[in-house]
XYZ file of C-alpha atoms in Angstrom:
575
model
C -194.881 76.046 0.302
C -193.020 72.275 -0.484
C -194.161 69.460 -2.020
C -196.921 67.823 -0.509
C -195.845 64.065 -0.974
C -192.665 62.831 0.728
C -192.838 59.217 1.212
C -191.163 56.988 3.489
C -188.980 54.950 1.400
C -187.953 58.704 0.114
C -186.956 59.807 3.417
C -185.050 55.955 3.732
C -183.055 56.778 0.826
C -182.250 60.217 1.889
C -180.564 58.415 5.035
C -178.880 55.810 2.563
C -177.413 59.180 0.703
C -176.373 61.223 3.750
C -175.037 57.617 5.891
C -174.173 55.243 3.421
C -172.529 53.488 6.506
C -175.581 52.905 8.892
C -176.440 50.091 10.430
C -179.427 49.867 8.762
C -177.965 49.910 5.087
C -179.904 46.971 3.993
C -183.230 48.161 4.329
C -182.336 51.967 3.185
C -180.741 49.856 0.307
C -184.206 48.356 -0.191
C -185.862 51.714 -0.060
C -183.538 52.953 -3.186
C -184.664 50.061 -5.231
C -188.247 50.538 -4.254
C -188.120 54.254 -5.346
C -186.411 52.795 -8.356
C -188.948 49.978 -9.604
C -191.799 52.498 -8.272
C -190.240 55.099 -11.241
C -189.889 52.831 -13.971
C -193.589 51.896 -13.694
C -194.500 55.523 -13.615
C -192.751 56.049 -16.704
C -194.176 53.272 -18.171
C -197.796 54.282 -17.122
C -197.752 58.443 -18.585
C -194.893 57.690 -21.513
C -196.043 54.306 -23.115
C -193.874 55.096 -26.047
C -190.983 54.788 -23.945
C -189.917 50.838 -24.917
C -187.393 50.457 -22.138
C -187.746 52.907 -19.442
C -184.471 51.771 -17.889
C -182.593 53.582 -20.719
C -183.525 56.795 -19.075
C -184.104 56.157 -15.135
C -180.661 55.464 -13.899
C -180.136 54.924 -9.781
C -177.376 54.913 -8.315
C -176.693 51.540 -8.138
C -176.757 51.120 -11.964
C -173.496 50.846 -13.123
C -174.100 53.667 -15.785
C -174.728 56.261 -13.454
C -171.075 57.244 -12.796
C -170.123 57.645 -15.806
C -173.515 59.590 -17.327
C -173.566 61.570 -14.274
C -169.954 62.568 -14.988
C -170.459 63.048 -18.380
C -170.940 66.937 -18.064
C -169.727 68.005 -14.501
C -167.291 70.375 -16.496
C -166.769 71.966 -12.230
C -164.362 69.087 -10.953
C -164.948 70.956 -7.865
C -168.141 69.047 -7.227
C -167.048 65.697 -8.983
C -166.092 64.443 -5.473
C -167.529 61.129 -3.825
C -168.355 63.854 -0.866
C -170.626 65.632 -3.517
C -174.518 64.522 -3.003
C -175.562 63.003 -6.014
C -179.537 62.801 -7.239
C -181.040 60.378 -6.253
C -181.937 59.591 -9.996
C -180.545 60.749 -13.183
C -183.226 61.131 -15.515
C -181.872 61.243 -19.523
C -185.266 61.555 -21.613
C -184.273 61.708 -25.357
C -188.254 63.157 -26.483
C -189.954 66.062 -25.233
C -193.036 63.201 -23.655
C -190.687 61.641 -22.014
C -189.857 65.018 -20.421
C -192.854 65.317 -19.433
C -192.959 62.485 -18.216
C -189.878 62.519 -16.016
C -191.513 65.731 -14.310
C -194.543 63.940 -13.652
C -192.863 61.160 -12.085
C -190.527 62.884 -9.594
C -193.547 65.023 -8.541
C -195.649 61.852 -7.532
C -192.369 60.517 -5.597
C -191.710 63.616 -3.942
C -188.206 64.525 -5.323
C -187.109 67.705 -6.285
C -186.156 68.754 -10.019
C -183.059 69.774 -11.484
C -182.826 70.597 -15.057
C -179.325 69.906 -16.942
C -178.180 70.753 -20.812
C -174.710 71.024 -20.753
C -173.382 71.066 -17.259
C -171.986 74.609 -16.815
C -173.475 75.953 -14.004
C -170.593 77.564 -11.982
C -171.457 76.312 -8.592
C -173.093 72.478 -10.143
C -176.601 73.450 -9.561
C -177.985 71.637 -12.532
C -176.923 68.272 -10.532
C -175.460 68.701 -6.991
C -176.673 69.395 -3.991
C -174.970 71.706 -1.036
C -175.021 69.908 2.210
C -175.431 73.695 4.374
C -178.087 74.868 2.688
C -180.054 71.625 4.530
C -182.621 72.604 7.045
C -182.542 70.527 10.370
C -184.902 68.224 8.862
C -182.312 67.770 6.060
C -182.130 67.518 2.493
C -185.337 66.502 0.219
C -183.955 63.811 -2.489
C -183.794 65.426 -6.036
C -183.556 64.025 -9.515
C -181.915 65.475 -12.033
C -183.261 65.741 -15.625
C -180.717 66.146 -18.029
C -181.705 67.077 -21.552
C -178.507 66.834 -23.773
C -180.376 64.172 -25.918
C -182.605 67.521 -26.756
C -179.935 68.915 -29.273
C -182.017 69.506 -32.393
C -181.140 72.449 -34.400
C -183.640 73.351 -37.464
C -183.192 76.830 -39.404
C -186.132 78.421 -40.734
C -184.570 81.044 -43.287
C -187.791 82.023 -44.513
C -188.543 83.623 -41.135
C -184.564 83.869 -40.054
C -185.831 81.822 -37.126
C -184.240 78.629 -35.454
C -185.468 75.720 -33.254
C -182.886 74.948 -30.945
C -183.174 71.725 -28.839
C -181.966 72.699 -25.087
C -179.591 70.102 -25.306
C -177.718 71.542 -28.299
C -174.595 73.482 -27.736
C -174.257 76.636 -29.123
C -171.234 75.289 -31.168
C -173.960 73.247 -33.140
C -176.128 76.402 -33.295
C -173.799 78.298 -34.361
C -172.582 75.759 -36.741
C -176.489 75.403 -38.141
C -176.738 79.164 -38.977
C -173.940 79.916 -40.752
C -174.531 76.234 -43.322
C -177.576 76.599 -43.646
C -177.934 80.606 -44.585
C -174.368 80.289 -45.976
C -173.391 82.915 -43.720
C -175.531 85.236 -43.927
C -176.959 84.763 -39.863
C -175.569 84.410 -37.055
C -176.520 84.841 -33.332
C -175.624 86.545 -30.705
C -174.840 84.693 -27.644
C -171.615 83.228 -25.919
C -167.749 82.180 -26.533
C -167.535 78.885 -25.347
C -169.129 76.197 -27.816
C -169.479 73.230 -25.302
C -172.075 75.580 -23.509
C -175.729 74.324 -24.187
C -178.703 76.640 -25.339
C -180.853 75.283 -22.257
C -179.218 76.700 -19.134
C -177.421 79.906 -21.306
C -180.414 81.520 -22.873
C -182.174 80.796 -19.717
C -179.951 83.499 -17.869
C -179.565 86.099 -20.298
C -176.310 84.881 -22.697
C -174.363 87.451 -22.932
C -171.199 88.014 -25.893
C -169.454 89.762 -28.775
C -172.338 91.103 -30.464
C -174.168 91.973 -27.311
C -173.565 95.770 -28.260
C -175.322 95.370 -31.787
C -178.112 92.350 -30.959
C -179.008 92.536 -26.996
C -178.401 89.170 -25.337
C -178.935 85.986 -26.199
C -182.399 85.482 -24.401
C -183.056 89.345 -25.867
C -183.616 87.290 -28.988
C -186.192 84.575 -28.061
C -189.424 84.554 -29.872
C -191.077 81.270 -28.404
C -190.173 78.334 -26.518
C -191.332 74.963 -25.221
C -191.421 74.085 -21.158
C -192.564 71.487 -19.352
C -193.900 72.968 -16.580
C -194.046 71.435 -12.770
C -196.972 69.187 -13.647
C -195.010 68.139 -16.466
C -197.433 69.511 -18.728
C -196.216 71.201 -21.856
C -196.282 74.673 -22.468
C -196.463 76.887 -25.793
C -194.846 79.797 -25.048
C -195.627 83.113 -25.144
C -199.068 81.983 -25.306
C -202.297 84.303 -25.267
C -202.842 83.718 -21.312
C -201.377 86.014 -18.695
C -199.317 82.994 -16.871
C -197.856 82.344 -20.536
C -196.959 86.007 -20.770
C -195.659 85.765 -17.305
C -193.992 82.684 -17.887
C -192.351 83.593 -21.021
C -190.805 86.235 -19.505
C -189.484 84.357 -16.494
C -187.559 82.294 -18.693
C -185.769 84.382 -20.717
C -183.162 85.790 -18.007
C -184.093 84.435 -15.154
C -181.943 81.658 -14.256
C -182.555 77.765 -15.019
C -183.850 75.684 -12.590
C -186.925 77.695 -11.256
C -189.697 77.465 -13.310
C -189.790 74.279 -15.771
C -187.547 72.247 -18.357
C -187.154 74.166 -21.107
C -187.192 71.509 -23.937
C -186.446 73.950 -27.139
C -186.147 77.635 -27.832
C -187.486 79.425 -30.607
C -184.409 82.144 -31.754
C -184.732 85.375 -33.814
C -181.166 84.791 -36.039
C -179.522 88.069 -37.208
C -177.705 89.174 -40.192
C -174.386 89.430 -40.307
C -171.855 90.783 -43.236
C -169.921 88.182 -45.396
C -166.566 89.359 -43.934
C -166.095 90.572 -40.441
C -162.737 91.512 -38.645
C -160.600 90.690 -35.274
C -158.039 91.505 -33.579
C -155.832 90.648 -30.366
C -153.257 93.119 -29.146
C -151.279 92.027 -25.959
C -149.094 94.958 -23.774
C -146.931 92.857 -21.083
C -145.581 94.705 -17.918
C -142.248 94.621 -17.119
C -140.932 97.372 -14.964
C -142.658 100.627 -13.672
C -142.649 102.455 -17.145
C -144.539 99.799 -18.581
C -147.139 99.833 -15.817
C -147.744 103.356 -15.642
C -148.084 103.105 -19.846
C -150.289 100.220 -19.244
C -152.627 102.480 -16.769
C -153.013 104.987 -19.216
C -153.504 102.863 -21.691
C -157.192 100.972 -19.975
C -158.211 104.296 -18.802
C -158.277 105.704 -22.251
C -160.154 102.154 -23.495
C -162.142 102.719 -20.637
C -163.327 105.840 -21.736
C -164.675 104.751 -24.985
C -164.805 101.043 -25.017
C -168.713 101.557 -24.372
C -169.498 104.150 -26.567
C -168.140 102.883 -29.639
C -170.347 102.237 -32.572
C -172.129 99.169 -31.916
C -170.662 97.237 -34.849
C -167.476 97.254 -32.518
C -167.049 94.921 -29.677
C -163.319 95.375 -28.058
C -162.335 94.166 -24.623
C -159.654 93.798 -22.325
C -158.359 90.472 -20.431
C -155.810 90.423 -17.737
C -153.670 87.816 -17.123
C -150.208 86.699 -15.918
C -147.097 85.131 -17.178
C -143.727 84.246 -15.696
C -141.032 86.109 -16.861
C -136.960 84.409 -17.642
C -136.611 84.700 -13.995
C -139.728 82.909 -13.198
C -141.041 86.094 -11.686
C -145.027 86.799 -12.600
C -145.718 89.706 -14.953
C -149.417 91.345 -15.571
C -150.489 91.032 -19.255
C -153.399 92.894 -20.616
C -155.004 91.555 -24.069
C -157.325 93.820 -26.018
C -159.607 91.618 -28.237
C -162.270 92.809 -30.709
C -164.881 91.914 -32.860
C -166.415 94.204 -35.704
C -169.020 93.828 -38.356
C -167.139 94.482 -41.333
C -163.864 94.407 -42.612
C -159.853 95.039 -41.274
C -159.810 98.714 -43.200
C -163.215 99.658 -41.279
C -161.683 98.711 -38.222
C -158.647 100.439 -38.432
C -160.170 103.396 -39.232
C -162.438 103.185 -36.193
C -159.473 102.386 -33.348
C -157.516 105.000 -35.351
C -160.850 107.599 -34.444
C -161.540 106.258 -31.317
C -158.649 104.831 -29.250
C -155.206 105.895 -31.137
C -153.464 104.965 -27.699
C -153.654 101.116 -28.763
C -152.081 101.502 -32.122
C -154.004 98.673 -33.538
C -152.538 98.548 -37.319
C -153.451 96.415 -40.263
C -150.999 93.866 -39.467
C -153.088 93.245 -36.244
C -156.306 92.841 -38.427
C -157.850 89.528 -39.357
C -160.401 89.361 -42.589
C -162.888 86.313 -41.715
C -166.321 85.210 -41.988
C -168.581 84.880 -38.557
C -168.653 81.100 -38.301
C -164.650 81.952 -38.589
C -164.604 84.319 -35.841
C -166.682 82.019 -33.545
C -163.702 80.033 -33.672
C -161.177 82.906 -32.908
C -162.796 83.607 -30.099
C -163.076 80.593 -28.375
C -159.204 80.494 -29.540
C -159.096 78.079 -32.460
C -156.341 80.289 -34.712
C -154.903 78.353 -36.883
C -157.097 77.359 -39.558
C -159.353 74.627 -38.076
C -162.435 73.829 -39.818
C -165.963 75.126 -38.875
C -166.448 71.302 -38.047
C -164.724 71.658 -34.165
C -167.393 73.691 -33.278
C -169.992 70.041 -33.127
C -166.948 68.552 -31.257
C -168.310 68.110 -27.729
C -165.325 66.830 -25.792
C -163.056 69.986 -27.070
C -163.903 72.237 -23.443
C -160.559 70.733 -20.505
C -162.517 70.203 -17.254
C -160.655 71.871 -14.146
C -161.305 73.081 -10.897
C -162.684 76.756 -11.146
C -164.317 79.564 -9.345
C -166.028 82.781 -11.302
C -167.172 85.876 -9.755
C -168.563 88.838 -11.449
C -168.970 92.703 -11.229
C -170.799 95.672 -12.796
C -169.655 99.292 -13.461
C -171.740 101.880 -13.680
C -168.506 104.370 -13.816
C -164.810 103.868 -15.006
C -162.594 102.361 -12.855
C -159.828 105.591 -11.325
C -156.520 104.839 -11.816
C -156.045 103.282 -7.978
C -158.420 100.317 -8.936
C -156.420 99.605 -12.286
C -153.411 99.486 -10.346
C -154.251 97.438 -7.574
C -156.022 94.938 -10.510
C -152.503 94.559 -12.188
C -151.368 93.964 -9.005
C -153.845 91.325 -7.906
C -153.003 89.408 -10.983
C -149.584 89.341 -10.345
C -149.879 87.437 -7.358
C -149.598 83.427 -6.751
C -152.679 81.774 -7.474
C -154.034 84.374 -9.342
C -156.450 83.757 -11.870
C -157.688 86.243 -15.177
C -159.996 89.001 -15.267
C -161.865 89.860 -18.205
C -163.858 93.357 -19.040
C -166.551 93.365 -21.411
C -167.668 96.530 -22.241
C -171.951 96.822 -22.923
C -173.363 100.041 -24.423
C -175.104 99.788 -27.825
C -178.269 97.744 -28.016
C -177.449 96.969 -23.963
C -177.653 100.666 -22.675
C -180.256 101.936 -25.459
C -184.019 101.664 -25.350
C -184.548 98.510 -23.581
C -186.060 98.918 -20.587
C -184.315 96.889 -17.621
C -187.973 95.305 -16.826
C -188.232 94.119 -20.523
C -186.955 91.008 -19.541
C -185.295 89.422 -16.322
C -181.541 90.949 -16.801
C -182.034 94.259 -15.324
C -178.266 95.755 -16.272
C -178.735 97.527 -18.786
C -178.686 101.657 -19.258
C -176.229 102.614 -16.583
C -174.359 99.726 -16.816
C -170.923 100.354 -18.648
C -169.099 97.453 -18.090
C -169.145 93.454 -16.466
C -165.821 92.260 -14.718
C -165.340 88.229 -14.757
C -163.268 87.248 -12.387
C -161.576 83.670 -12.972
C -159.923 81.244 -11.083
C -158.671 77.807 -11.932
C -156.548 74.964 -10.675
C -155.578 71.391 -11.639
C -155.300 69.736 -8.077
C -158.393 68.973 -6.074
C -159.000 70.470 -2.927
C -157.123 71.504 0.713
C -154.505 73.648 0.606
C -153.685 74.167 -3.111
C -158.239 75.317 -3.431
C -158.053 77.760 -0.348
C -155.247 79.349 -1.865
C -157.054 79.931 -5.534
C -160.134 80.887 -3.688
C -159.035 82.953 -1.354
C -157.410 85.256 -4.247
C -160.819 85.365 -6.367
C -162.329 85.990 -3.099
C -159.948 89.028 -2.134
C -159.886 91.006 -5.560
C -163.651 90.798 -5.666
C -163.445 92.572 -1.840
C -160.997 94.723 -3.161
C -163.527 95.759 -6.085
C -166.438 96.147 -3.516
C -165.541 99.815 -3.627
C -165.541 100.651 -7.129
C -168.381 98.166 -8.578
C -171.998 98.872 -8.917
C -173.810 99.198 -5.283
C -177.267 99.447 -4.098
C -177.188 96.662 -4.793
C -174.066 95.217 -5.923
C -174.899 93.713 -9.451
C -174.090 90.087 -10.421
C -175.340 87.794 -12.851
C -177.115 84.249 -12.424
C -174.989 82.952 -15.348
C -171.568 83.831 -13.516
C -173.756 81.848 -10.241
C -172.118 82.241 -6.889
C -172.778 81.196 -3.834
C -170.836 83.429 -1.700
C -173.682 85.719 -2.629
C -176.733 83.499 -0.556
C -177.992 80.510 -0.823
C -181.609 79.205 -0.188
C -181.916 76.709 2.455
C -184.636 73.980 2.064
C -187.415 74.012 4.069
C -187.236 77.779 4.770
C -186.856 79.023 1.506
C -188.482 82.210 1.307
C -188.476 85.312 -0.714
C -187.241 87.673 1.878
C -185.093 85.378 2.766
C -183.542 85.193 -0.672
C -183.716 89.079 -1.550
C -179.981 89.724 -1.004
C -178.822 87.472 -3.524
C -181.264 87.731 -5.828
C -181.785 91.738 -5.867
C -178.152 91.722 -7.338
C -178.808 89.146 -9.945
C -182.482 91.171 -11.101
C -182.442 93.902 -9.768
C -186.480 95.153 -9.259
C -187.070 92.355 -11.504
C -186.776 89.671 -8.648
C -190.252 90.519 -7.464
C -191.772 89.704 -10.554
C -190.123 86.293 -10.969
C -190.986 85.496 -7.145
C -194.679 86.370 -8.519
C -194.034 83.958 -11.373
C -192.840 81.369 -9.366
C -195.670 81.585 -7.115
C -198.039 80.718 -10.380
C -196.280 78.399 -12.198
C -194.230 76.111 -9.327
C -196.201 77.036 -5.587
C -195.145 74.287 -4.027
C -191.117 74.256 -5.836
C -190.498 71.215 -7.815
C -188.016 73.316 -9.258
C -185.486 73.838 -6.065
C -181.861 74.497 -5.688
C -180.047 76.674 -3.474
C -180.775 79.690 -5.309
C -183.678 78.672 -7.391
C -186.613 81.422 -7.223
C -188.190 81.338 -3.990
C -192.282 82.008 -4.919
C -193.654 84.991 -3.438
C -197.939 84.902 -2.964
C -199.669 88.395 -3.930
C -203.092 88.578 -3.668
C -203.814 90.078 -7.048
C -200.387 89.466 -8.343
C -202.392 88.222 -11.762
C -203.352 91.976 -12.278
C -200.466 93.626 -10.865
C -198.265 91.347 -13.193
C -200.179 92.369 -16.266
C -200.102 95.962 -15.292
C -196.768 95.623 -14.882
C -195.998 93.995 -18.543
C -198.466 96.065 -20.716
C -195.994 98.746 -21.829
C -192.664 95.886 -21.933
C -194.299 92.538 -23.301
C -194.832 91.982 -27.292
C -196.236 88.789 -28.593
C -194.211 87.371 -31.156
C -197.243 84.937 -31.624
């Protein structure tokens, strides 16, 4: 089902969008401003606390909307004038005016996209792709960006937090550690730029994963405003707010409201904890062969060490004296306590590596928040609230499952992919621990759990823009993910809506439907992408909430009952 209310002057400023050219520019012009003035008196009518609405509706034609709309495409990929651009950008900076916002573009027929920080791989939270238009082409969307959201309040009584979706988890991060004086942490991603919104809505996952679950794993309430733009208490008593509540926390932003703040379960974490980063370059055959052995033996344990122990591998490339490029493989860890522990622990577990006490860091969490994101030589906790800190470049991502060790062949030929010109990195996490234990994969949305041993990121990433120098980057992330198709996960073959990619399928507007989207979303949830359908189907029938790989909603008769059924032995009210 879509929206029931697509106007004219809508459908005239879709044509001034797609033909910007056409002989009839003046009146489509005309349309845009009509759409424009007809949203600023909607704001006014449902936020009247809003003093000037035209700080947060911004057209086109304003000459702030470059620049804002910029402000967090951190994909220069889709920073093109070729790029379709919303047809409002919508900056609220209070949870009515949210509300508000949601209200508004569902009375003017446009389509909602929610952004926080702008990391969406493939520039869902504010583009549009012009194939995945039916013949009756593209609805108009706005986007609603929420970076003004960035509270962060710390509730050490209850080792809670607040967190605004706007704030980045540098900030949150940040917030813990002052505030309990560093005694909690969380357990979410690397990158500090990345904002709580969009990341806990997928899943999060990082190095603590093994000891804490996933980011999302450790949400105990939340606030979304829903496709009506009411506001909703989440988990709430009702079956919808169970239902809801669940959809949220893994299964992708953009399909079933704003979220406007999450309520976080923080975790304890020792006053000193330990890293390490060992690097083995390749050189010649001997080293290769060592450097075989050497990931087949991490492979073998990297997921069944004790969950205090996070250590993964990274490959890479550099160019040699003769400018020819070598494979590198990093091995970078995390643990819970201090250097001696962890020597003691590779010693047990992978003597191979020969990680010594030289390789050992001593630091406190906030400190190795900072390591990991690469900040090694001494800066202060402070860089973490810095904003502008993440480079923007052209990328691609792809990623994999395992659900066995990779044979020798496949480490091989992955040395050997990165090797080549216009190669990119690969990165192995390994799960286990709190991932692979009790949790059952229905618990919440991210269904790779038990089973699943390890993810592979594939990375890509290029200064120039696009033609020759982007076909050539792509085309390598593109071939060593075929090249993996016969060792990853299958059945189907597991991705994950964080890492979103739309070589997988896309949703096409206008026949958006859940069989339709099964393919791709089957390897993002698994069995779980039933239940969200069911979800969406409650919460957003007629899709407010649409991108190209939003949740399509799937109609049950009795879905209320089956969903409950479903939950009974999974769902806990933290209420």
């Amino acid at each position: 089902m879509q929206p029931r209310f697509l106007s004219r002057s809508l459908l005239l400023f879709l044509l001034l969008v797609a033909s910007p050219c056409s002989p009839h520019e003046q009146d489509h012009a005309g349309a845009a401003s009509a759409l424009h003035e007809s949203f600023l008196r909607c704001i006014s009518d449902l936020s009247p606390g809003t003093a000037n609405p035209s700080h947060l509706v911004h057209a086109p034609s304003d000459p702030s909307y470059p620049s804002l709309l910029n402000s967090t495409i951190q994909n220069l990929r889709f920073n093109s004038p070729e790029t379709p651009r919303p047809a409002l950008l919508l900056i609220p900076s209070t949870v009515a005016e949210t509300q508000a916002c949601v209200a508004c573009c569902r009375r003017h027929g446009l389509t909602v996209r929610a952004r926080s920080g702008g990391h969406d791989y493939e520039g869902l939270s504010y583009r549009s792709v012009p194939s995945a238009s039916s013949a009756a082409g593209a609805r108009p969307f706005a986007v609603v960006d929420v970076a003004l959201l960035r509270g962060v309040h710390v509730d050490l009584a209850r080792r809670e937090a607040r967190v605004g979706a706007g704030a980045t988890l540098g900030e949150l991060y940040y917030a813990a550690a002052r505030d309990s004086g560093g005694a909690l942490g969380f357990p979410a991603g690397i990158c500090p730029t990345v904002c709580a919104g969009g990341h806990l809505s997928g899943g999060g996952f990082g190095p603590m994963m093994r000891k804490h679950g996933l980011a999302a794993d450790n949400v105990v309430g939340a606030e979304v405003v829903d496709a009506e733009g009411r506001l909703r208490l989440l988990p709430g008593r009702a079956a919808m707010g169970e239902g809801l509540f669940w959809a949220i926390r893994g299964g992708g932003g953009g399909s079933f409201g704003v979220v406007v703040s999450w309520t976080i379960r923080l975790v304890p974490v020792p006053p000193v904890v330990s890293a390490f980063t060992v690097r083995r370059r390749v050189r010649n055959r001997r080293q290769t062969e060592a450097t075989i052995r050497l990931l087949t033996a991490w492979q073998r344990v990297a997921q069944a060490l004790p969950d205090d122990l996070f250590v993964k591998a990274a490959l890479d490339s550099k160019l040699d004296v003769a400018g020819e490029r070598r494979p590198m493989v990093t091995f970078k860890s995390l643990f819970l306590g201090n250097c001696s522990g962890m020597v003691a622990l590779m010693s047990a577990h992978l003597p191979e590596l020969g990680v010594t006490a030289r390789d050992c860091r001593d630091m406190s969490w906030i400190e190795s928040a900072l390591y990991f994101y690469g900040y090694t030589a001494g800066e202060p906790a402070e860089v973490l609230l810095d904003r502008t800190k993440q480079p923007k470049d052209y990328y691609k991502v792809k990623l994999d499952y395992l659900t066995s060790p990779l044979p020798s062949a496949a480490v091989a030929g992955l040395l050997a992919w990165i090797a080549e010109d216009g190669g990119g990195s690969i990165d192995i996490d390994p799960q286990g621990g709190a991932m692979g234990a009790a949790t059952p994969e229905s618990a919440t949305p991210y269904a790779h759990r038990r089973g699943y041993l390890y993810n592979v990121q594939y990375f890509v990433k290029w200064r120039g823009g696009g033609g020759e120098e982007e076909g050539r980057h792509l085309a390598w992330v593109r071939g060593v993910h075929g090249f993996m198709a016969a060792y990853a996960s299958s059945g189907p073959r597991a991705s994950y809506v964080n890492f979103r990619d739309l070589d997988l399928g896309i949703n096409v507007d206008g026949e958006t439907s859940y069989e339709k989207a099964r393919g791709w979303g089957e390897m993002y949830f698994g069995g779980n992408f039933r239940r969200l359908a069911m979800v969406k189907a409650e919460v957003d029938p007629e899709q407010v909430f649409w991108s190209e790989q939003s949740i399509p909603p799937l109609f049950v008769a009795g879905a209320g009952e089956e969903w409950q059924s479903d939950q009974k032995s999974v769902f806990v009210s933290d209420s």
